Every structure is written in structure tokens, then in C-alpha cells.
PDB file of C-alpha atoms and ligand atoms in Angstrom:
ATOM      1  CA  UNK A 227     -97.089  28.162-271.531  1.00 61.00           C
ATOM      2  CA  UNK A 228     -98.845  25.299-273.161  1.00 68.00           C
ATOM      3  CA  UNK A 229    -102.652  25.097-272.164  1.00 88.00           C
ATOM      4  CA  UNK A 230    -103.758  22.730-269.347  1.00 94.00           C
ATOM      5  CA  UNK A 231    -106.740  20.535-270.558  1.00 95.00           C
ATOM      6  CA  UNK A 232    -105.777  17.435-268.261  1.00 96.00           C
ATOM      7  CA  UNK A 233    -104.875  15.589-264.956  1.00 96.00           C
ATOM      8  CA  UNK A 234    -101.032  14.457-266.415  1.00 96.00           C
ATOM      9  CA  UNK A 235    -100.761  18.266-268.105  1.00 96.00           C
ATOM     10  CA  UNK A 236    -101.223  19.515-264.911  1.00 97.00           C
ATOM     11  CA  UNK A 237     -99.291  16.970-262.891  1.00 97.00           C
ATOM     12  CA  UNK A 238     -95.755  17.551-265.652  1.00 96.00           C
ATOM     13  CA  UNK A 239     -96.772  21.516-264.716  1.00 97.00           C
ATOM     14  CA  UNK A 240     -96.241  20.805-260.815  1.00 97.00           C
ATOM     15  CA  UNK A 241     -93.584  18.436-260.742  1.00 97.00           C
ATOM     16  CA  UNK A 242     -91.708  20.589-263.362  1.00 97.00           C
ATOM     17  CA  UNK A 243     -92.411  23.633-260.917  1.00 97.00           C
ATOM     18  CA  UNK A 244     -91.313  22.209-257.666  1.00 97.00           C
ATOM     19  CA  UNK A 245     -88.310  20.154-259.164  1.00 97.00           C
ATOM     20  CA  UNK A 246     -86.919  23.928-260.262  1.00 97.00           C
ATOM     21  CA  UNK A 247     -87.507  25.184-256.906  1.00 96.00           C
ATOM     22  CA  UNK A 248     -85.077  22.003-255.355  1.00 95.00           C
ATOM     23  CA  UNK A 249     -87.853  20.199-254.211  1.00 95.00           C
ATOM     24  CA  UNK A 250     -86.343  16.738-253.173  1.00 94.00           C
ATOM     25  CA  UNK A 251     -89.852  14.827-253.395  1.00 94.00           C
ATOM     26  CA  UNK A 252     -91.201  16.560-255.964  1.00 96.00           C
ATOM     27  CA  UNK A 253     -93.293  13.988-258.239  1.00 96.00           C
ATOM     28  CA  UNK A 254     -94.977  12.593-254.649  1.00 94.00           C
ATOM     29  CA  UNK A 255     -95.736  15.939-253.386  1.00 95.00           C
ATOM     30  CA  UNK A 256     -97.104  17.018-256.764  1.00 96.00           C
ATOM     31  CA  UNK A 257     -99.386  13.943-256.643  1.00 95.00           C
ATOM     32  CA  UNK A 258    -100.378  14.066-253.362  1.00 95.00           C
ATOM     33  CA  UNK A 259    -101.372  18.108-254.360  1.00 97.00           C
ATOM     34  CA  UNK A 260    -103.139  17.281-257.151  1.00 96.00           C
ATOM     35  CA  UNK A 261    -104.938  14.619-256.152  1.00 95.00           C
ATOM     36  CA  UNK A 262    -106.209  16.870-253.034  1.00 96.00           C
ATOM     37  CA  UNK A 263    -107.603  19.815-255.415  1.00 97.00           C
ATOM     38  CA  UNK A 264    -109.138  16.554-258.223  1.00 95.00           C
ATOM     39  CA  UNK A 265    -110.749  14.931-254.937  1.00 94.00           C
ATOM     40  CA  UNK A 266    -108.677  11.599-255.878  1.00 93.00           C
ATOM     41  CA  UNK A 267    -106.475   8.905-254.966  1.00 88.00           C
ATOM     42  CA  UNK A 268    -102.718   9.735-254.723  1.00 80.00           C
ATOM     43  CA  UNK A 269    -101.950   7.482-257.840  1.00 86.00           C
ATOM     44  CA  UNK A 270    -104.926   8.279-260.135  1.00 89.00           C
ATOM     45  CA  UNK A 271    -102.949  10.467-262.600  1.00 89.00           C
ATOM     46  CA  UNK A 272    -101.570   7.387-263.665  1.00 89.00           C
ATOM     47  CA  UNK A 273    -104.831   5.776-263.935  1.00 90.00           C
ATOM     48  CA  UNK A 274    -106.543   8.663-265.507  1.00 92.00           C
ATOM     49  CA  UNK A 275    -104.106  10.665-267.048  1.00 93.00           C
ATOM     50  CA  UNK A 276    -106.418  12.053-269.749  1.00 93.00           C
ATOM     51  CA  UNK A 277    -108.907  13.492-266.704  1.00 94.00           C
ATOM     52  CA  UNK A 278    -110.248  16.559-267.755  1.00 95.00           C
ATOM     53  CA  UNK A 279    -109.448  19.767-265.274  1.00 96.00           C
ATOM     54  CA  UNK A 280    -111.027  22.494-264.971  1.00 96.00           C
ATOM     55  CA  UNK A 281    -109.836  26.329-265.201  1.00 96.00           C
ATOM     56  CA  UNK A 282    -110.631  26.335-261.535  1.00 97.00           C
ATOM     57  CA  UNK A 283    -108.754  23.371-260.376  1.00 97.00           C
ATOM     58  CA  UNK A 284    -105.578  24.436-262.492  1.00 97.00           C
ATOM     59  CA  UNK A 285    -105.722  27.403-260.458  1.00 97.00           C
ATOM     60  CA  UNK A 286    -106.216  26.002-257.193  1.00 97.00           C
ATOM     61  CA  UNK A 287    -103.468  23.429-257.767  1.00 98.00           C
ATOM     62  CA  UNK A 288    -100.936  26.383-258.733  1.00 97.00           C
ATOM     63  CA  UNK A 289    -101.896  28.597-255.674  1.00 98.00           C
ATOM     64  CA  UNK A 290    -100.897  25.325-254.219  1.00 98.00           C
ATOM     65  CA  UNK A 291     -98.287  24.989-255.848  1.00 98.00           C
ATOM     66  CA  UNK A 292     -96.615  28.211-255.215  1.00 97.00           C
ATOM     67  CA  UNK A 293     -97.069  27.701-251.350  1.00 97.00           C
ATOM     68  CA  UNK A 294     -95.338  24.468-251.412  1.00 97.00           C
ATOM     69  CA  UNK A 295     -92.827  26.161-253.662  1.00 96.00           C
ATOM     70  CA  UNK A 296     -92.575  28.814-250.828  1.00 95.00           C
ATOM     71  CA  UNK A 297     -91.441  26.178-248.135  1.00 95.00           C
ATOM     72  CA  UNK A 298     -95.010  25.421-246.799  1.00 97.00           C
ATOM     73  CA  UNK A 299     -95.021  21.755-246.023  1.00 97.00           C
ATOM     74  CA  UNK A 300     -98.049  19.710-248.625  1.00 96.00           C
ATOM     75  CA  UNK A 301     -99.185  17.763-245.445  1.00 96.00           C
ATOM     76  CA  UNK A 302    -100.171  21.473-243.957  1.00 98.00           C
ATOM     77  CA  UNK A 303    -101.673  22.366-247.419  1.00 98.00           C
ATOM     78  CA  UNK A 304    -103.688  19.182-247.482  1.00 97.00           C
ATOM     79  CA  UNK A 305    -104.169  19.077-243.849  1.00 97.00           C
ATOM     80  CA  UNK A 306    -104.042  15.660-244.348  1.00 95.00           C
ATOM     81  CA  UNK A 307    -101.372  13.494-243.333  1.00 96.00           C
ATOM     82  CA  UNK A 308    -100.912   8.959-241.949  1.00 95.00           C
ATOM     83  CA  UNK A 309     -99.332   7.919-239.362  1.00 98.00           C
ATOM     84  CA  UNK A 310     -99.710   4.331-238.157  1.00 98.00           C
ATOM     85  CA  UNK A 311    -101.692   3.841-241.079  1.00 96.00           C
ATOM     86  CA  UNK A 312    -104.746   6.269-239.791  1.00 98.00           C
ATOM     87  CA  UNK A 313    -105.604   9.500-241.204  1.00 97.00           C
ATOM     88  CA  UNK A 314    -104.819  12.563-239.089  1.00 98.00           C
ATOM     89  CA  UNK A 315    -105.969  15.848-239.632  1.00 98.00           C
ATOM     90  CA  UNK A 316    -102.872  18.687-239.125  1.00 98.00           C
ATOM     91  CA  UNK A 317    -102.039  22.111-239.441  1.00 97.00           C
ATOM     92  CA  UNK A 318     -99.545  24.447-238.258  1.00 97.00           C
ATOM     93  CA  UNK A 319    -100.723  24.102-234.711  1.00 98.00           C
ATOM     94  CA  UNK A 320     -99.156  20.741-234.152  1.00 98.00           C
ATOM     95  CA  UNK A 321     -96.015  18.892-236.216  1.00 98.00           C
ATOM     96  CA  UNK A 322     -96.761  16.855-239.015  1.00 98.00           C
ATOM     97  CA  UNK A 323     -96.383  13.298-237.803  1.00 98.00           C
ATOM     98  CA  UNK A 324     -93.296  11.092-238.635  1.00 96.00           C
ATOM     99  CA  UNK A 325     -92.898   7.345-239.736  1.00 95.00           C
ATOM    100  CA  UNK A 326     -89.912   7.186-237.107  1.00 95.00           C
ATOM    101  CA  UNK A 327     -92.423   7.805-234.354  1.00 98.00           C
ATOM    102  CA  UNK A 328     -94.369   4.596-235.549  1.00 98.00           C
ATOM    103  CA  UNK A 329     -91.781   2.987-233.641  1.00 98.00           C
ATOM    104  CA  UNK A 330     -92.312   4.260-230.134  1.00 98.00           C
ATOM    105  CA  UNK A 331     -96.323   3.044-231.290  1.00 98.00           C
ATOM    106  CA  UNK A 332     -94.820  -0.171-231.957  1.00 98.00           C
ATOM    107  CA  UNK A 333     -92.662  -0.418-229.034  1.00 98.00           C
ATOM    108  CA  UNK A 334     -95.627   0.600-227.048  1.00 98.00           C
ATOM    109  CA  UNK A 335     -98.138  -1.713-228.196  1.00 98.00           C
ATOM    110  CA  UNK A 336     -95.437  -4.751-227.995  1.00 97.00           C
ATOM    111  CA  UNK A 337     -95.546  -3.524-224.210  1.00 97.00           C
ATOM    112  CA  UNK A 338     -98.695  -3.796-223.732  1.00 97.00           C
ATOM    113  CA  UNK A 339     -99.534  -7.480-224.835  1.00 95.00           C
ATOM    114  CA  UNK A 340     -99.301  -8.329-221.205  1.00 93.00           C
ATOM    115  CA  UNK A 341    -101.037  -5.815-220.075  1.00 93.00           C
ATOM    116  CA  UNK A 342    -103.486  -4.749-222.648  1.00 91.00           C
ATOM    117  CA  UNK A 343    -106.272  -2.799-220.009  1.00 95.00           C
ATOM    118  CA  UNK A 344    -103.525  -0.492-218.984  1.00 97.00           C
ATOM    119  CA  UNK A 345    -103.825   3.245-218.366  1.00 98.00           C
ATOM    120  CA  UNK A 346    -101.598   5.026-220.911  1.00 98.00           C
ATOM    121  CA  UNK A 347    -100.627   8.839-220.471  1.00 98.00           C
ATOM    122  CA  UNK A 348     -99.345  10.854-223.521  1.00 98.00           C
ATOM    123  CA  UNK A 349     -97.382  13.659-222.767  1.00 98.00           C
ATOM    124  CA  UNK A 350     -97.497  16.674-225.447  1.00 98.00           C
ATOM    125  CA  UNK A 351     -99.750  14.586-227.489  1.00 98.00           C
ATOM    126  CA  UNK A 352     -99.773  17.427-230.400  1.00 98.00           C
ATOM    127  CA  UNK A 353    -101.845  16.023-232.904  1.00 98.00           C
ATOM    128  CA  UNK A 354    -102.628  13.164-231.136  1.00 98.00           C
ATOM    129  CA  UNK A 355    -101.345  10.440-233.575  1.00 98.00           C
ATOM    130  CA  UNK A 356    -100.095   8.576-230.851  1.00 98.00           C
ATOM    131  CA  UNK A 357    -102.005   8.797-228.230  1.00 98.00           C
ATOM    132  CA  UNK A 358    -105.207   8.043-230.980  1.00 98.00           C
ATOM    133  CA  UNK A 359    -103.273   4.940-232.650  1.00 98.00           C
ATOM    134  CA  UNK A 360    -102.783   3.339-229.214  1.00 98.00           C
ATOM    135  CA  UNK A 361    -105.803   3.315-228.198  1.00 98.00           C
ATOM    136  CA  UNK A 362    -106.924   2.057-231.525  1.00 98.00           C
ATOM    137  CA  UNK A 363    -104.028  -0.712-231.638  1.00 97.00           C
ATOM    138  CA  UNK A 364    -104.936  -1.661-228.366  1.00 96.00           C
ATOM    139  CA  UNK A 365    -108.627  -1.528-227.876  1.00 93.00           C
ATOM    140  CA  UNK A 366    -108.909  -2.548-224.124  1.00 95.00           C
ATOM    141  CA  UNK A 367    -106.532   0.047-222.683  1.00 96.00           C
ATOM    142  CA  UNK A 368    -107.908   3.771-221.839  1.00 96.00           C
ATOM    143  CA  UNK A 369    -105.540   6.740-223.053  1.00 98.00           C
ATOM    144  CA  UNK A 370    -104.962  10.160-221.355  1.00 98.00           C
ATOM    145  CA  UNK A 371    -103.305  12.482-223.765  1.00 98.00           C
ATOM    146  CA  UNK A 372    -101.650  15.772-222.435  1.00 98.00           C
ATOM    147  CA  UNK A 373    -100.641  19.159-224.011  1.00 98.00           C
ATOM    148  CA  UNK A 374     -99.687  22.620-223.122  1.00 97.00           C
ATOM    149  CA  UNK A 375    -101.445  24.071-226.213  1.00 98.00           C
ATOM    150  CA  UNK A 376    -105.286  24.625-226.280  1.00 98.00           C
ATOM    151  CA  UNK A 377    -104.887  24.708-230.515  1.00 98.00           C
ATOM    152  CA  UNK A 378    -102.718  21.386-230.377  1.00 98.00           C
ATOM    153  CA  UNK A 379    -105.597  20.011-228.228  1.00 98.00           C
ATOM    154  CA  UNK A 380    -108.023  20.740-230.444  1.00 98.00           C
ATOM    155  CA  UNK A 381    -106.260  19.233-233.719  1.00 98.00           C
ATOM    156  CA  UNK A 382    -105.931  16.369-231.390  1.00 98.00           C
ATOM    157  CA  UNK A 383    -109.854  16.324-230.464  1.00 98.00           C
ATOM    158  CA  UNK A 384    -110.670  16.564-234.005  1.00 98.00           C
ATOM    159  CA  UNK A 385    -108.125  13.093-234.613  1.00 98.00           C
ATOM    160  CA  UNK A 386    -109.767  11.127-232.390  1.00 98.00           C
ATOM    161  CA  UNK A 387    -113.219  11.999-233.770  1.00 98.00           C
ATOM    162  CA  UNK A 388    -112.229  12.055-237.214  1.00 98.00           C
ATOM    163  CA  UNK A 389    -110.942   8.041-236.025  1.00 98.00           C
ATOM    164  CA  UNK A 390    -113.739   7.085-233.851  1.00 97.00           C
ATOM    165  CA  UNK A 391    -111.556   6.887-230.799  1.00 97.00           C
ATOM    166  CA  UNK A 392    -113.117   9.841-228.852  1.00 96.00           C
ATOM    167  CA  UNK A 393    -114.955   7.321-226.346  1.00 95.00           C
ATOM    168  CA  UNK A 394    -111.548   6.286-225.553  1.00 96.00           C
ATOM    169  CA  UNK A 395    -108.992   9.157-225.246  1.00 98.00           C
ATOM    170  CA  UNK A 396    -109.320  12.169-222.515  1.00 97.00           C
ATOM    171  CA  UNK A 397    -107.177  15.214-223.896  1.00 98.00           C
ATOM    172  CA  UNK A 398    -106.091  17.607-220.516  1.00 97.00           C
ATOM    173  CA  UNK A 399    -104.836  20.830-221.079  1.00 97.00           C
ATOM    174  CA  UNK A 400    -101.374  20.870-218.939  1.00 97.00           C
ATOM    175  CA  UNK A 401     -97.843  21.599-218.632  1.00 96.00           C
ATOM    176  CA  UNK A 402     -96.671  18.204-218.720  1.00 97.00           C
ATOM    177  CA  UNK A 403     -97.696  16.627-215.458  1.00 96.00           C
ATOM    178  CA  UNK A 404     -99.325  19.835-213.933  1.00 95.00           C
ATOM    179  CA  UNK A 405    -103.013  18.894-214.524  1.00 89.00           C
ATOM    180  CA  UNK A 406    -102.572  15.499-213.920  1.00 95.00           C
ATOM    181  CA  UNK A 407    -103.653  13.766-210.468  1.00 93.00           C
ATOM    182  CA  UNK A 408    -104.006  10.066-211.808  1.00 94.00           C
ATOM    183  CA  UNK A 409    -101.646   6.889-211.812  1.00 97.00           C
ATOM    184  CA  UNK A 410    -100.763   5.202-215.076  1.00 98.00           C
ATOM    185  CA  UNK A 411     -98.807   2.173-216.113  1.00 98.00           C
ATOM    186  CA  UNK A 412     -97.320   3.533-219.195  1.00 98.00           C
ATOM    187  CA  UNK A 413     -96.108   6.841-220.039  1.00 98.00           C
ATOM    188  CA  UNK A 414     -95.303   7.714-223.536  1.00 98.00           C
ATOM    189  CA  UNK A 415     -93.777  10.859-224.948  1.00 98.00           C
ATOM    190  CA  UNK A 416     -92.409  12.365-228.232  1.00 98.00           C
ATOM    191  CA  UNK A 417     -91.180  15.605-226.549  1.00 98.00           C
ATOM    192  CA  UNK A 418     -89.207  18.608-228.037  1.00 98.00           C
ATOM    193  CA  UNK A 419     -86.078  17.958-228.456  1.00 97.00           C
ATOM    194  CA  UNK A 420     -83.950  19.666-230.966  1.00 97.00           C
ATOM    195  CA  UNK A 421     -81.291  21.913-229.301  1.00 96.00           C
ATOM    196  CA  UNK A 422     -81.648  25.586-229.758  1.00 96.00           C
ATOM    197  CA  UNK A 423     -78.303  25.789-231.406  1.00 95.00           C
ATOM    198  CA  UNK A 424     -79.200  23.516-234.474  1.00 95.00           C
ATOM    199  CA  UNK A 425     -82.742  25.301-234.699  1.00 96.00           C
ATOM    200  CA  UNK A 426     -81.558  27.594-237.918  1.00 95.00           C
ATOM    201  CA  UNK A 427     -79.773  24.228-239.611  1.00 95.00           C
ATOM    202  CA  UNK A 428     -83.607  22.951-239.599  1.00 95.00           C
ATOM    203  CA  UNK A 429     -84.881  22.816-243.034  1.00 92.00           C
ATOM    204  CA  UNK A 430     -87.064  26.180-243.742  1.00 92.00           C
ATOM    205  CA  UNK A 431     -90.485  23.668-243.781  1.00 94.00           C
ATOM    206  CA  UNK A 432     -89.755  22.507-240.597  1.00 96.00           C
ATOM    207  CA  UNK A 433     -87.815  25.456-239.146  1.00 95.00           C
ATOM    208  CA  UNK A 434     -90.721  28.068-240.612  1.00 95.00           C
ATOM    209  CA  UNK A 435     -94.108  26.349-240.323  1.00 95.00           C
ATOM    210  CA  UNK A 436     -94.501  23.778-237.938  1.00 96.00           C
ATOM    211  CA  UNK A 437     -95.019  25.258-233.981  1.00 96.00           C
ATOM    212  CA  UNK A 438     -91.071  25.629-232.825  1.00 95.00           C
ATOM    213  CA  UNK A 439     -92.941  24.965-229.075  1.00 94.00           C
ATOM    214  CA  UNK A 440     -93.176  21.407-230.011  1.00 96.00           C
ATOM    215  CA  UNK A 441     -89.546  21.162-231.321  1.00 96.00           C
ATOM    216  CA  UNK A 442     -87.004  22.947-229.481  1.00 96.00           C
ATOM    217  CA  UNK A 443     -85.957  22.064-225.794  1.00 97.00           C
ATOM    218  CA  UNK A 444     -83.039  23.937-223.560  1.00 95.00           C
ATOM    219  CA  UNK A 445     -80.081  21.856-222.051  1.00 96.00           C
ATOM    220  CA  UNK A 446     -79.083  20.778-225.586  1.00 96.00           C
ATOM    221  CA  UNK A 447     -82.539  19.070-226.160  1.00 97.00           C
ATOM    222  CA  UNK A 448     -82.644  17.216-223.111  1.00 98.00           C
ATOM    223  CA  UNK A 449     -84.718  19.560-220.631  1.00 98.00           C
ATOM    224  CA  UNK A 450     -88.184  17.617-221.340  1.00 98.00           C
ATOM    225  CA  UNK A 451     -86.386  14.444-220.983  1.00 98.00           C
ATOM    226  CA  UNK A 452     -85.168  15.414-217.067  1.00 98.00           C
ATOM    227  CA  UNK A 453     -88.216  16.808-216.501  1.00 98.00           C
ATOM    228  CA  UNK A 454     -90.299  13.862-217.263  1.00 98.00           C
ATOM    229  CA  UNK A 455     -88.254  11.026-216.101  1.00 98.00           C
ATOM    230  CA  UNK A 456     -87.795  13.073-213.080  1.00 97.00           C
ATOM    231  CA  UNK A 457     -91.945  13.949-212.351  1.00 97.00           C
ATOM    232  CA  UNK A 458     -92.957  10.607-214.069  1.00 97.00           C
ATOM    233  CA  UNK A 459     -91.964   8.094-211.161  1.00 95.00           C
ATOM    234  CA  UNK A 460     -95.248  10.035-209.246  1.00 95.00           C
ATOM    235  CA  UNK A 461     -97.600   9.145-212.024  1.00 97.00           C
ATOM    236  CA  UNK A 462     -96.483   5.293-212.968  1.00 98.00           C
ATOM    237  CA  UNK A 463     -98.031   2.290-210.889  1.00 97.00           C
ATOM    238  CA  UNK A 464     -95.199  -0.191-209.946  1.00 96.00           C
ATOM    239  CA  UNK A 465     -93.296  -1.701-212.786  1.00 96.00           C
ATOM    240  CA  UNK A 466     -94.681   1.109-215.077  1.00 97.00           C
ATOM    241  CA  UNK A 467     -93.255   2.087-218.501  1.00 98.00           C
ATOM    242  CA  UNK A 468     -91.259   5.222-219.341  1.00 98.00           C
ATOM    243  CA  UNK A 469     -91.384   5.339-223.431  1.00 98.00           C
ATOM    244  CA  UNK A 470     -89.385   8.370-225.419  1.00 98.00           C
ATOM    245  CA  UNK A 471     -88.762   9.340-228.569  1.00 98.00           C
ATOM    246  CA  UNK A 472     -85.445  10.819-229.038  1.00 98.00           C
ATOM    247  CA  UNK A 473     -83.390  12.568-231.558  1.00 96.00           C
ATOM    248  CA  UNK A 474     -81.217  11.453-233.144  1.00 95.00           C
ATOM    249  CA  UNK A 475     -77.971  11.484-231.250  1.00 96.00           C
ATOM    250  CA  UNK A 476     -79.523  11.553-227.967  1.00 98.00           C
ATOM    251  CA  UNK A 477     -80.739   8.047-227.175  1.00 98.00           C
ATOM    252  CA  UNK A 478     -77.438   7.300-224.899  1.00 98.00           C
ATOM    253  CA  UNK A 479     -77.887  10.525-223.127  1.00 98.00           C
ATOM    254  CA  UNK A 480     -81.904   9.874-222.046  1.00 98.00           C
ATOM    255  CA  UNK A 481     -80.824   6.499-220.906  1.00 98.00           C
ATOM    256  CA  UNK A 482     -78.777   7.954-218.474  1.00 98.00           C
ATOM    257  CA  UNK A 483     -81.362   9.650-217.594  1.00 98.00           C
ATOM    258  CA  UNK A 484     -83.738   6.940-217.211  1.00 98.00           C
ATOM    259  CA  UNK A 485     -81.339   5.241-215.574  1.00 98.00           C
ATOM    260  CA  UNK A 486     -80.235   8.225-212.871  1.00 97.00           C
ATOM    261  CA  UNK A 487     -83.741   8.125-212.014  1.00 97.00           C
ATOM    262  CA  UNK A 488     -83.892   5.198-211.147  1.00 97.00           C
ATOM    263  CA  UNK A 489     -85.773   3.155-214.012  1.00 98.00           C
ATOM    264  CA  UNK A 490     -84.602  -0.412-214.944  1.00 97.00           C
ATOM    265  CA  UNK A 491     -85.001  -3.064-218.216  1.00 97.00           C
ATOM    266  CA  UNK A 492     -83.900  -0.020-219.936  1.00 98.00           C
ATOM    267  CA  UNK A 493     -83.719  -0.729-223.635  1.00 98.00           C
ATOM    268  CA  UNK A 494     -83.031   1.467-226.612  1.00 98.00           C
ATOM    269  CA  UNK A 495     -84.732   0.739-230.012  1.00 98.00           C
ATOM    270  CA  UNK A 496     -83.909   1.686-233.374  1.00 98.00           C
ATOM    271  CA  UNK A 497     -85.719   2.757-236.347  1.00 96.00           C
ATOM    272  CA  UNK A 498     -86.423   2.111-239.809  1.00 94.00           C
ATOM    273  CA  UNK A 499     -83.009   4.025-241.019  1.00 95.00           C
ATOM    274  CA  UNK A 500     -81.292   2.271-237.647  1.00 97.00           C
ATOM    275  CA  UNK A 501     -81.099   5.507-236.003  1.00 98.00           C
ATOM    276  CA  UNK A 502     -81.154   5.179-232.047  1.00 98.00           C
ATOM    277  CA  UNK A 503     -84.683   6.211-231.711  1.00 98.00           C
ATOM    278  CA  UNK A 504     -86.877   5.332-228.921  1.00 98.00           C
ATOM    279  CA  UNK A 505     -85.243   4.913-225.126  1.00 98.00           C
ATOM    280  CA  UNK A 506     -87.730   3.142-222.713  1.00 98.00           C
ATOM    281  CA  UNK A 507     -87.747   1.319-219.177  1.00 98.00           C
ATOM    282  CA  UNK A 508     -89.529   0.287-215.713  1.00 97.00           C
ATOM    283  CA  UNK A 509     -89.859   1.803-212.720  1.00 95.00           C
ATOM    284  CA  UNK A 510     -89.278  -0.441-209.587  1.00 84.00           C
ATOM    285  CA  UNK A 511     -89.290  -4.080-211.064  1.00 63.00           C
TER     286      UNK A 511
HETATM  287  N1  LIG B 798     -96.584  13.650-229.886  1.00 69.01           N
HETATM  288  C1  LIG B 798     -96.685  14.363-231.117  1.00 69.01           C
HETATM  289  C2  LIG B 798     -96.000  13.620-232.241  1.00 69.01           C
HETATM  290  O1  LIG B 798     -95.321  12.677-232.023  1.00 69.01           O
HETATM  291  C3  LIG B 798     -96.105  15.752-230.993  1.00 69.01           C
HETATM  292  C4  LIG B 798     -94.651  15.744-230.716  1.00 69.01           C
HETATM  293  C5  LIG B 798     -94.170  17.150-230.449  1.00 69.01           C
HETATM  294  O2  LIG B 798     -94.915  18.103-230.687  1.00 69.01           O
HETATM  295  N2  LIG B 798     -92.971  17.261-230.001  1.00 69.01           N
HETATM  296  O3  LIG B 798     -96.139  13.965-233.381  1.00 69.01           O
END
């Protein structure tokens, strides 16, 4: 193997390493590893491509490299990952955030223009992103952010810190509603919802590293959806909103939902691929 004396040396080794192993995004992951172990910006190998490494960072970046190679996700390796444009800190206690949840953020925050001291309630807030970038968005309303998992709770703690929003989010250890006695006029939620039958057809990052709590629900992926639209009519001030996130083919079936329960305006948004994405609605207006 040829000796590796610098930053692009290194970077062709990764790349070349995790494009073998099938890695689809293999010259961004390999950046965003090596510029983790270098203590640089994602794009400074093409800045500084004649960097000088050292033995020890060649050897960090391949342990790295042979963990991403064995299916662990680079956002858990980095514990590092954006959303909403923030930082968030993550590990295997809570799922990596996704861009298509930006869109129940967005949705949210359009919501709450006219009403922007509202009381906002996260349910299974994980790592928090969402619960952390509305309150940051929308710097008059106060967030309570829910989860049945003491470790997701802490990763969540640790976001709003790590984003100065800890005056401004409460975290509540509960099963969904459970520990809740408050009223809110918005509820938000990004709940599991992959059905157990399409678990194995995950891919192996997802499917072997990130908490299968926060992904799979019974009833074909709908159980969390009942649940809440069901319990959340007790815990939404009149003319409230009900926000979801909702996989991918089951936008139609959570509007029935919403709308057996009672909840009107419904509307369903799409996101940035135009997949059916986020289902939301008011209760008693
Ligand atoms: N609310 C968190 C997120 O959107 C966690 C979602 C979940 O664990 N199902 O990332």
C-alpha cells in the first residue's frame, strides 16, 4: 500500500475503501470522516490537500473507516449530525435526524406565525432536533418535549444545551401522554412508524444501529398514530394543532385518522422528493 503522508492520500484511501464496500455516498462520508479525525471543515481536503497527517490520524481515520465499512452510520461515528441547520449531538440512543423531518419544522413554524407564544408539546422527541429547532425558530413560544427513553432524553438535554435553548425546552420522561397533565396548542410528533413486516428490508445502518424503539410501530405502522390522535384531543386548547410525520405511504391513512377523531383543516404536506410526508389539523375550529 502506498504510504500516507497527506490529507488527499488519505481521503483517495477512504473513498477507495468505502466505494469497494458499496457505499452509495462514499466521497461525502469519507470527507465528513476525515475531516472529524483532522479537526476540519467538511471541504478542506480540497483546500488543503497537501495537509500533512499524522501516523495517528491515519489510524484513527481507518478504525473509522472500517466501522463505517461495517454498516455503522458516520453521523453515529462523528456523533455529529444538522438538522434545521443546527448542530445536534447523536448516538445510537436516538435516530439520526432526517432532512424530510425539516418539513414538519417548517410546517410547524408556518403555524405558528399567528400564534407565536404558544405551548408546543413534542411527543418522542428522541434527540430533540425538533422540539430544540422550534423553540429556536420561534423564540416566544415555550416547548415541552416528551420521551419514553431516559438515554434519548439525555441526548436530547445535551441538544438543547449544546444550542442554548435549555431555558426554553422541559424534557419529561413519559409514555407518550402518561406524564403529562398540561394543555398545549400544538402537538407535534415524528413517531415510529415503520411496520414490523418491512423491518428486515431496512437498510443494515438503519435496521442494525439506530434504537428499533423509535422506528417500528404495530398495526402496520399506524399504532402511535391512533394512539395520539386519540389521547391528544385531552392535551390541545381549542383550535389546537395535531402535526405528524408519516412514512411514506401512510399520509392518507393518518388523515383518516385525524379525521375519525374528529380534527378539521386537515392538510397533508409533501416533502422535498414530493413524498406525502407530514399530515396535520385542528381540533374544534
Ligand atoms: N422526533 C425525533 C426525530 O424526528 C425522533 C423520532 C423517532 O425516534 N421516531 O428525529
Amino acid at each position: 500500500m502506498e504510504e500516507i503522508k497527506t490529507a488527499a492520500q488519505l481521503y483517495r484511501y477512504m473513498k477507495n475503501q468505502l466505494k469497494a464496500s458499496g457505499i452509495e455516498d462514499f466521497d461525502l462520508e469519507s470527507r465528513i470522516l476525515l475531516s472529524y479525525v483532522l479537526k476540519e471543515e467538511p471541504f478542506f481536503v480540497y483546500m488543503k490537500p497537501e495537509k500533512p497527517v499524522s501516523e495517528e490520524d491515519v489510524q484513527k481515520a481507518m478504525a473509522l473507516t472500517e466501522k463505517r465499512k461495517e454498516g455503522v452510520p458516520s453521523r453515529y461515528l462523528t456523533r455529529k449530525a444538522y438538522f434545521m441547520d443546527f448542530e445536534f449531538y447523536v448516538d445510537e440512543n436516538v435516530l439520526i435526524p432526517r432532512q424530510d423531518t425539516e418539513v414538519l419544522v417548517q410546517k410547524a413554524l408556518d403555524f405558528l406565525k399567528d400564534n407565536p407564544k404558544a405551548k408546543v408539546l413534542d411527543i418522542g422527541t428522541g434527540s430533540g432536533c425538533i422540539a430544540v429547532s422550534i423553540a429556536l425558530l420561534n423564540p416566544a413560544c415555550t416547548v415541552d418535549a416528551t420521551d419514553i427513553s431516559k438515554e434519548a432524553l439525555a441526548v436530547a438535554r445535551k441538544n438543547a444545551l449544546l444550542n442554548g435553548a435549555e431555558k426554553r425546552v422541559r424534557f419529561i420522561e413519559s409514555d407518550l401522554f402518561s406524564g403529562l397533565s398540561d394543555k398545549y396548542d400544538m402537538i407535534v410528533s415524528n413517531p415510529p412508524y415503520i411496520k414490523p413486516s418491512e423491518f428486515l428490508t431496512l437498510q443494515k445502518e438503519v435496521r442494525c444501529h439506530e434504537p428499533v424503539l423509535a422506528l417500528v410501530a404495530d398495526e402496520e405502522g399506524l399504532a402511535f398514530y391512533r394512539r395520539i390522535a386519540k389521547e391528544a384531543k385531552s392535551f390541545l386548547n381549542d383550535g389546537g394543532f395535531l402535526l405528524f410525520e408519516t412514512g411514506y405511504d401512510q399520509a392518507r391513512s393518518v388523515y383518516r385518522i385525524m379525521e375519525e377523531e374528529g380534527f378539521t383543516f386537515l392538510e397533508i404536506t409533501k416533502d422535498y422528493n414530493g413524498i406525502e410526508r407530514v399530515v396535520s389539523g385542528r381540533m374544534n375550529e
